[in-house]
Amino acid sequence: MNHQSFERWIYQEANLDKDQTNKLEEHLKTCQACRELRQNMKEVSHLFTSSSLPSPQPGFTERWKDRLKEREKKQRVKFTGITLGIIIASTFLLISSVGGQLPSIMDSLPQVLFHSVTQFVNWLFFINQVTRILEPIIQVGIKLIPPAWYFVFAIGFSGVLIAWLFSISESLVFIRRYSDEKTQ
Amino acid sequence: MPKDDQYWVARALEDDPDAFAELVDAYQNQVFSVCYRMLGSPTAAEDAAQETFIRAYQALASYDQERSFGTWILSIASNYCIDQIRKRKKTLLSLDNDKYAWLAPPAKGPNPEKFTLKEEKMKQIQRLLKTLNETDRAAIVLQFWHDYSYKEIADTLSLTESAVKSRLYRARRTMAEKWQEIQENSQIQASPHVSSQRIAHESPIV
């Protein structure tokens, strides 16, 4: 066995079997460098294992609770900010795209009105045609769908609408509360 | 996993922050000690331990209840501290410039006798740990102070068992070498004649 193998054994002494331990002991009798290495390793191990575990200052859990509240508040503000940012950006885009068309609309208002009325009539005609085609299909569908499903659709749609209104109102309440806290 | 932990985890998963506070109470010492050994300062350790519990609370839904809560929380703590050390290395390189400053004797304050044996021991430990890279340091901390097996260290640090073995071997060797340096340095300081001879030899006058 070479010297390096014994060095390796010294660093992992706790995991050696009996035969390896005996071989190491034999080697240590003749090798000064390994004896010093083992002594150093023992001193380091003793230094580590004899030291007590440090503990935090009293009130750690209370401080954690305060920090958690603060963090959650920041995250809510961030989320609300992002949501509002998206809403404002999309509104701005919509208004600017419509606003960009306004001057040309104003220049030829009678033509635009005439064109709009023509388009509207065309649409009514188109819808009338589509309704005629779809009417028999819808009637068959109505016969096939059980009446209870209409209630399910109505309830589902109402639920989505309520959730949407609720989330908007909550956002507004939160923004008002946050701005109140900031002004205080 | 102790039954109590399972109970509090289940309660915390039902959006009860007070239940998680029980886990914070139970594991704060373990988490703080890992952070302290890794980062070397009580202020940084407090901050890291608090952050560990916040991250754990927010990621509780992804916690595998088959796994020990202690191992899981120490895994978060170790990885958080490893990240912090890496960030420090990027921003505070000046701290590491004086790599061997810790080998010098402590500066003489107004009351040098106030250095208790315990404080000196703590400093020596931190000096030795500071010589290791962040992942090796985490492996050593988990092995020495938390009695983790190779497999547990591997799970905690997302390494293979053989990687853990070789990291621990390298870390022990580095620490033994540094310990040797400390001993030699203290002997040189004890005998000023030898010290002045060595200085004259090592730093020629330009």
Short mmCIF file of C-alpha atoms in Angstrom, two decimals:
data_model
loop_
_atom_site.label_atom_id
_atom_site.label_comp_id
_atom_site.label_asym_id
_atom_site.label_seq_id
_atom_site.Cartn_x
_atom_site.Cartn_y
_atom_site.Cartn_z
CA MET A 1 0.00 0.00 0.00
CA ASN A 2 1.24 3.48 -0.75
CA HIS A 3 1.44 6.49 1.58
CA GLN A 4 -1.52 8.28 -0.04
CA SER A 5 -3.91 5.44 0.79
CA PHE A 6 -3.04 5.77 4.47
CA GLU A 7 -3.61 9.52 4.26
CA ARG A 8 -7.04 8.86 2.82
CA TRP A 9 -7.80 6.44 5.64
CA ILE A 10 -6.84 9.05 8.23
CA TYR A 11 -9.43 11.46 6.82
CA GLN A 12 -12.17 8.84 6.94
CA GLU A 13 -11.08 7.02 10.08
CA ALA A 14 -14.62 6.70 11.45
CA ASN A 15 -15.56 4.50 8.49
CA LEU A 16 -12.65 2.04 8.57
CA ASP A 17 -13.06 -1.66 9.33
CA LYS A 18 -10.96 -3.52 11.89
CA ASP A 19 -8.38 -4.78 9.37
CA GLN A 20 -7.89 -1.29 7.90
CA THR A 21 -7.55 0.20 11.38
CA ASN A 22 -4.81 -2.33 12.27
CA LYS A 23 -2.92 -1.61 9.04
CA LEU A 24 -3.17 2.12 9.70
CA GLU A 25 -1.86 1.70 13.26
CA GLU A 26 1.12 -0.27 11.91
CA HIS A 27 1.87 2.44 9.36
CA LEU A 28 1.62 5.21 11.97
CA LYS A 29 4.40 3.57 13.99
CA THR A 30 6.83 4.24 11.17
CA CYS A 31 5.51 7.42 9.51
CA GLN A 32 5.99 10.77 11.27
CA ALA A 33 4.04 12.77 8.61
CA CYS A 34 0.96 10.57 9.00
CA ARG A 35 1.19 10.77 12.80
CA GLU A 36 1.15 14.57 12.57
CA LEU A 37 -1.70 14.50 10.07
CA ARG A 38 -3.75 12.25 12.32
CA GLN A 39 -3.05 14.46 15.32
CA ASN A 40 -4.17 17.55 13.38
CA MET A 41 -7.31 15.80 12.22
CA LYS A 42 -8.11 14.68 15.77
CA GLU A 43 -7.63 18.20 17.07
CA VAL A 44 -9.91 19.64 14.40
CA SER A 45 -12.56 17.00 15.11
CA HIS A 46 -12.31 17.67 18.83
CA LEU A 47 -12.58 21.41 18.30
CA PHE A 48 -15.75 20.90 16.25
CA THR A 49 -17.47 18.29 18.37
CA SER A 50 -16.70 19.94 21.70
CA SER A 51 -18.27 23.27 20.71
CA SER A 52 -21.90 23.92 21.61
CA LEU A 53 -24.51 24.73 18.96
CA PRO A 54 -25.20 28.45 18.72
CA SER A 55 -28.82 29.46 19.19
CA PRO A 56 -30.74 32.55 18.04
CA GLN A 57 -31.78 35.45 20.27
CA PRO A 58 -35.08 34.91 22.16
CA GLY A 59 -38.23 35.89 20.24
CA PHE A 60 -37.12 34.29 16.96
CA THR A 61 -40.60 32.95 16.15
CA GLU A 62 -42.28 36.31 16.79
CA ARG A 63 -39.77 38.02 14.55
CA TRP A 64 -40.45 35.38 11.89
CA LYS A 65 -44.22 36.02 12.09
CA ASP A 66 -43.69 39.76 11.66
CA ARG A 67 -41.38 39.18 8.73
CA LEU A 68 -43.85 36.80 7.09
CA LYS A 69 -46.66 39.38 7.40
CA GLU A 70 -44.43 42.04 5.91
CA ARG A 71 -43.36 39.75 3.05
CA GLU A 72 -46.95 38.73 2.22
CA LYS A 73 -48.03 42.36 2.20
CA LYS A 74 -45.21 43.25 -0.20
CA GLN A 75 -46.13 40.32 -2.47
CA ARG A 76 -49.81 41.39 -2.53
CA VAL A 77 -48.81 44.96 -3.40
CA LYS A 78 -46.55 43.66 -6.17
CA PHE A 79 -49.30 41.41 -7.58
CA THR A 80 -51.89 44.21 -7.46
CA GLY A 81 -49.40 46.58 -9.07
CA ILE A 82 -48.73 44.16 -11.92
CA THR A 83 -52.48 43.52 -12.46
CA LEU A 84 -53.28 47.21 -12.46
CA GLY A 85 -50.33 47.86 -14.77
CA ILE A 86 -51.66 45.34 -17.28
CA ILE A 87 -55.18 46.81 -17.09
CA ILE A 88 -53.90 50.38 -17.49
CA ALA A 89 -51.57 49.41 -20.35
CA SER A 90 -54.31 47.55 -22.24
CA THR A 91 -56.78 50.42 -21.68
CA PHE A 92 -54.19 52.90 -22.92
CA LEU A 93 -53.52 50.77 -26.01
CA LEU A 94 -57.24 50.50 -26.74
CA ILE A 95 -57.85 54.21 -26.32
CA SER A 96 -54.81 55.18 -28.37
CA SER A 97 -55.75 52.82 -31.22
CA VAL A 98 -59.30 54.22 -31.31
CA GLY A 99 -58.05 57.78 -30.74
CA GLY A 100 -55.70 57.48 -33.70
CA GLN A 101 -58.67 56.91 -35.98
CA LEU A 102 -60.69 59.88 -34.64
CA PRO A 103 -59.32 62.71 -36.87
CA SER A 104 -60.08 60.85 -40.10
CA ILE A 105 -63.54 59.95 -38.76
CA MET A 106 -64.25 63.59 -37.91
CA ASP A 107 -63.18 64.77 -41.41
CA SER A 108 -65.76 62.69 -43.19
CA LEU A 109 -68.50 62.27 -40.60
CA PRO A 110 -71.52 62.03 -42.99
CA GLN A 111 -69.76 59.39 -45.10
CA VAL A 112 -68.80 57.46 -41.98
CA LEU A 113 -72.38 57.59 -40.68
CA PHE A 114 -73.75 56.41 -44.01
CA HIS A 115 -71.17 53.63 -44.17
CA SER A 116 -71.93 52.59 -40.58
CA VAL A 117 -75.68 52.39 -41.25
CA THR A 118 -75.03 50.35 -44.42
CA GLN A 119 -72.74 48.02 -42.49
CA PHE A 120 -75.31 47.68 -39.71
CA VAL A 121 -78.06 46.77 -42.18
CA ASN A 122 -75.73 44.28 -43.86
CA TRP A 123 -75.00 42.71 -40.51
CA LEU A 124 -78.68 42.45 -39.64
CA PHE A 125 -79.29 40.76 -42.98
CA PHE A 126 -76.36 38.41 -42.42
CA ILE A 127 -77.55 37.51 -38.91
CA ASN A 128 -81.04 36.89 -40.23
CA GLN A 129 -79.67 34.48 -42.85
CA VAL A 130 -77.50 32.68 -40.28
CA THR A 131 -80.45 32.39 -37.88
CA ARG A 132 -82.54 30.78 -40.60
CA ILE A 133 -79.83 28.21 -41.22
CA LEU A 134 -79.16 27.55 -37.56
CA GLU A 135 -82.77 27.55 -36.36
CA PRO A 136 -83.53 23.87 -37.10
CA ILE A 137 -80.16 22.82 -35.63
CA ILE A 138 -80.81 24.84 -32.45
CA GLN A 139 -84.29 23.38 -32.13
CA VAL A 140 -82.88 19.87 -32.31
CA GLY A 141 -80.20 20.85 -29.76
CA ILE A 142 -82.80 22.24 -27.39
CA LYS A 143 -84.67 18.96 -27.53
CA LEU A 144 -81.49 17.00 -26.85
CA ILE A 145 -80.14 19.11 -23.91
CA PRO A 146 -81.90 18.39 -20.59
CA PRO A 147 -83.54 21.47 -19.02
CA ALA A 148 -81.35 21.12 -15.87
CA TRP A 149 -78.27 22.01 -17.95
CA TYR A 150 -79.60 25.51 -18.56
CA PHE A 151 -79.61 26.08 -14.81
CA VAL A 152 -76.04 24.75 -14.61
CA PHE A 153 -74.90 27.13 -17.36
CA ALA A 154 -76.70 30.05 -15.73
CA ILE A 155 -75.23 29.31 -12.29
CA GLY A 156 -71.74 28.84 -13.73
CA PHE A 157 -71.90 32.08 -15.65
CA SER A 158 -73.24 33.95 -12.58
CA GLY A 159 -70.43 32.45 -10.46
CA VAL A 160 -67.75 33.67 -12.87
CA LEU A 161 -69.37 37.12 -12.98
CA ILE A 162 -69.55 37.34 -9.17
CA ALA A 163 -65.92 36.18 -8.79
CA TRP A 164 -64.83 38.79 -11.30
CA LEU A 165 -66.73 41.60 -9.56
CA PHE A 166 -65.47 40.42 -6.16
CA SER A 167 -61.81 40.39 -7.25
CA ILE A 168 -62.15 43.92 -8.65
CA SER A 169 -63.77 45.21 -5.45
CA GLU A 170 -61.11 43.48 -3.29
CA SER A 171 -58.34 45.05 -5.36
CA LEU A 172 -59.92 48.47 -4.95
CA VAL A 173 -60.32 48.00 -1.16
CA PHE A 174 -56.72 46.85 -0.88
CA ILE A 175 -55.39 49.77 -2.92
CA ARG A 176 -57.41 52.21 -0.77
CA ARG A 177 -56.10 50.60 2.45
CA TYR A 178 -52.53 50.63 1.18
CA SER A 179 -52.72 54.28 0.12
CA ASP A 180 -54.25 55.13 3.55
CA GLU A 181 -51.36 53.36 5.30
CA LYS A 182 -48.85 55.23 3.15
CA THR A 183 -50.38 58.62 3.90
CA GLN A 184 -50.44 57.93 7.68
CA MET B 1 -40.43 11.77 10.71
CA PRO B 2 -41.73 12.58 14.21
CA LYS B 3 -45.50 12.48 14.51
CA ASP B 4 -45.65 16.03 15.82
CA ASP B 5 -44.06 17.40 12.67
CA GLN B 6 -46.62 15.64 10.46
CA TYR B 7 -49.44 17.06 12.54
CA TRP B 8 -48.15 20.64 12.36
CA VAL B 9 -47.35 20.36 8.65
CA ALA B 10 -50.91 19.15 7.96
CA ARG B 11 -52.33 22.04 9.99
CA ALA B 12 -50.05 24.55 8.26
CA LEU B 13 -51.18 23.22 4.88
CA GLU B 14 -54.71 24.21 5.92
CA ASP B 15 -53.50 27.84 5.95
CA ASP B 16 -52.75 28.04 9.65
CA PRO B 17 -49.57 30.11 10.10
CA ASP B 18 -49.62 29.48 13.86
CA ALA B 19 -49.18 25.75 13.16
CA PHE B 20 -46.08 26.49 11.13
CA ALA B 21 -44.84 28.70 13.98
CA GLU B 22 -44.70 25.51 16.08
CA LEU B 23 -42.27 24.07 13.52
CA VAL B 24 -40.26 27.29 13.60
CA ASP B 25 -40.06 26.91 17.39
CA ALA B 26 -38.93 23.30 17.08
CA TYR B 27 -36.29 23.76 14.38
CA GLN B 28 -35.00 27.31 14.93
CA ASN B 29 -31.85 26.15 16.78
CA GLN B 30 -30.86 23.62 14.12
CA VAL B 31 -31.48 26.02 11.26
CA PHE B 32 -29.76 28.91 13.02
CA SER B 33 -26.69 26.81 13.83
CA VAL B 34 -26.32 25.67 10.19
CA CYS B 35 -26.64 29.29 9.03
CA TYR B 36 -24.21 30.50 11.67
CA ARG B 37 -21.58 27.89 10.79
CA MET B 38 -22.03 28.61 7.10
CA LEU B 39 -22.05 32.42 7.21
CA GLY B 40 -19.98 33.09 10.31
CA SER B 41 -21.94 35.97 11.78
CA PRO B 42 -24.96 35.97 14.11
CA THR B 43 -26.69 38.78 12.18
CA ALA B 44 -26.32 37.03 8.82
CA ALA B 45 -27.37 33.74 10.47
CA GLU B 46 -30.54 35.28 11.93
CA ASP B 47 -31.43 36.75 8.55
CA ALA B 48 -30.76 33.48 6.71
CA ALA B 49 -32.68 31.42 9.27
CA GLN B 50 -35.70 33.74 9.03
CA GLU B 51 -35.55 33.58 5.23
CA THR B 52 -35.29 29.79 5.35
CA PHE B 53 -38.53 29.48 7.32
CA ILE B 54 -40.33 31.96 5.06
CA ARG B 55 -39.25 29.99 1.97
CA ALA B 56 -40.28 26.74 3.62
CA TYR B 57 -43.69 28.16 4.57
CA GLN B 58 -44.33 29.41 1.06
CA ALA B 59 -43.17 26.12 -0.51
CA LEU B 60 -44.92 23.87 1.98
CA ALA B 61 -47.35 22.58 -0.67
CA SER B 62 -44.37 21.04 -2.53
CA TYR B 63 -43.01 19.34 0.60
CA ASP B 64 -42.92 15.54 0.32
CA GLN B 65 -44.31 14.29 3.63
CA GLU B 66 -42.45 10.99 3.27
CA ARG B 67 -39.26 12.96 3.82
CA SER B 68 -38.11 14.17 7.23
CA PHE B 69 -39.12 17.76 7.88
CA GLY B 70 -35.76 18.35 9.57
CA THR B 71 -33.82 17.21 6.50
CA TRP B 72 -36.05 19.30 4.26
CA ILE B 73 -35.68 22.49 6.27
CA LEU B 74 -31.90 22.04 6.63
CA SER B 75 -31.71 21.48 2.88
CA ILE B 76 -33.40 24.85 2.30
CA ALA B 77 -31.11 26.50 4.87
CA SER B 78 -27.92 24.99 3.38
CA ASN B 79 -28.81 25.92 -0.18
CA TYR B 80 -29.84 29.42 0.84
CA CYS B 81 -26.50 29.91 2.66
CA ILE B 82 -24.55 28.52 -0.32
CA ASP B 83 -26.31 31.09 -2.55
CA GLN B 84 -25.54 33.87 -0.07
CA ILE B 85 -21.84 32.97 0.05
CA ARG B 86 -21.71 32.93 -3.76
CA LYS B 87 -23.37 36.36 -3.90
CA ARG B 88 -20.95 37.68 -1.29
CA LYS B 89 -18.03 36.40 -3.34
CA LYS B 90 -19.27 38.38 -6.30
CA THR B 91 -19.92 41.60 -4.38
CA LEU B 92 -17.42 41.55 -1.53
CA LEU B 93 -14.23 40.24 -3.05
CA SER B 94 -12.27 42.62 -0.82
CA LEU B 95 -13.10 40.43 2.19
CA ASP B 96 -11.29 37.48 0.66
CA ASN B 97 -8.31 39.53 -0.49
CA ASP B 98 -6.92 39.27 3.01
CA LYS B 99 -7.10 35.50 2.84
CA TYR B 100 -4.57 34.80 5.52
CA ALA B 101 -5.44 37.68 7.85
CA TRP B 102 -7.03 35.23 10.24
CA LEU B 103 -3.62 33.68 10.86
CA ALA B 104 -2.45 36.90 12.52
CA PRO B 105 -3.01 37.32 16.27
CA PRO B 106 -6.20 39.19 17.29
CA ALA B 107 -5.81 42.96 17.50
CA LYS B 108 -5.13 44.16 21.02
CA GLY B 109 -8.31 45.91 22.23
CA PRO B 110 -8.69 47.79 25.47
CA ASN B 111 -9.47 44.52 27.31
CA PRO B 112 -7.83 41.60 25.49
CA GLU B 113 -8.46 39.35 28.50
CA LYS B 114 -12.18 39.58 27.70
CA PHE B 115 -11.64 37.06 24.91
CA THR B 116 -13.07 34.02 26.57
CA LEU B 117 -12.05 30.52 25.70
CA LYS B 118 -15.46 29.87 24.15
CA GLU B 119 -15.25 32.88 21.88
CA GLU B 120 -11.76 31.92 20.79
CA LYS B 121 -12.96 28.40 20.02
CA MET B 122 -15.85 29.78 17.95
CA LYS B 123 -13.41 31.97 16.03
CA GLN B 124 -11.07 29.08 15.34
CA ILE B 125 -13.97 27.02 14.00
CA GLN B 126 -15.08 29.85 11.73
CA ARG B 127 -11.50 30.36 10.52
CA LEU B 128 -11.26 26.71 9.56
CA LEU B 129 -14.68 26.66 7.89
CA LYS B 130 -13.85 29.81 5.96
CA THR B 131 -11.07 27.96 4.17
CA LEU B 132 -13.63 25.65 2.52
CA ASN B 133 -15.78 26.35 -0.48
CA GLU B 134 -19.50 26.78 0.22
CA THR B 135 -20.68 23.26 -0.68
CA ASP B 136 -17.81 21.54 1.18
CA ARG B 137 -18.57 23.75 4.17
CA ALA B 138 -22.23 22.72 4.13
CA ALA B 139 -21.24 19.05 3.96
CA ILE B 140 -18.86 19.42 6.91
CA VAL B 141 -21.44 21.33 9.00
CA LEU B 142 -24.09 18.69 8.37
CA GLN B 143 -21.70 15.87 9.21
CA PHE B 144 -20.07 17.30 12.32
CA TRP B 145 -22.93 19.11 14.03
CA HIS B 146 -25.97 17.28 12.75
CA ASP B 147 -24.59 13.72 12.46
CA TYR B 148 -25.85 13.37 8.90
CA SER B 149 -24.91 10.23 6.98
CA TYR B 150 -23.37 10.41 3.49
CA LYS B 151 -26.79 9.68 2.01
CA GLU B 152 -28.53 12.39 4.03
CA ILE B 153 -25.89 14.94 3.05
CA ALA B 154 -26.25 13.86 -0.58
CA ASP B 155 -30.05 14.31 -0.40
CA THR B 156 -29.76 17.66 1.33
CA LEU B 157 -27.22 19.14 -1.07
CA SER B 158 -28.49 17.38 -4.22
CA LEU B 159 -25.23 15.51 -4.75
CA THR B 160 -24.32 11.87 -5.26
CA GLU B 161 -22.96 9.87 -2.33
CA SER B 162 -19.58 9.49 -4.00
CA ALA B 163 -19.41 13.26 -4.58
CA VAL B 164 -20.15 13.80 -0.89
CA LYS B 165 -17.37 11.38 0.10
CA SER B 166 -14.80 13.09 -2.08
CA ARG B 167 -15.93 16.56 -0.93
CA LEU B 168 -15.66 15.54 2.71
CA TYR B 169 -12.22 14.03 2.09
CA ARG B 170 -11.03 17.23 0.42
CA ALA B 171 -12.56 19.42 3.13
CA ARG B 172 -10.95 17.43 5.96
CA ARG B 173 -7.58 17.58 4.24
CA THR B 174 -7.86 21.36 3.73
CA MET B 175 -8.82 21.88 7.36
CA ALA B 176 -6.02 19.67 8.65
CA GLU B 177 -3.52 21.65 6.56
CA LYS B 178 -4.89 24.97 7.82
CA TRP B 179 -4.81 23.70 11.38
CA GLN B 180 -1.15 22.83 10.87
CA GLU B 181 -0.55 26.38 9.60
CA ILE B 182 -2.30 27.87 12.63
CA GLN B 183 -0.17 25.79 14.97
CA GLU B 184 3.04 26.74 13.19
CA ASN B 185 2.00 30.39 13.15
CA SER B 186 1.28 30.46 16.86
CA GLN B 187 4.69 28.84 17.53
CA ILE B 188 6.39 31.52 15.42
CA GLN B 189 4.59 34.27 17.32
CA ALA B 190 5.62 32.67 20.62
CA SER B 191 9.33 32.87 19.61
CA PRO B 192 10.06 36.35 18.11
CA HIS B 193 13.66 35.37 17.16
CA VAL B 194 12.41 32.66 14.82
CA SER B 195 9.69 34.97 13.57
CA SER B 196 12.09 37.79 12.64
CA GLN B 197 14.39 35.29 10.91
CA ARG B 198 11.43 33.97 8.88
CA ILE B 199 10.23 37.45 7.93
CA ALA B 200 13.75 38.40 6.81
CA HIS B 201 13.89 35.23 4.74
CA GLU B 202 10.41 35.53 3.22
CA SER B 203 10.25 39.25 2.44
CA PRO B 204 13.50 40.62 1.03
CA ILE B 205 13.97 44.39 1.19
CA VAL B 206 13.20 45.94 -2.17
#
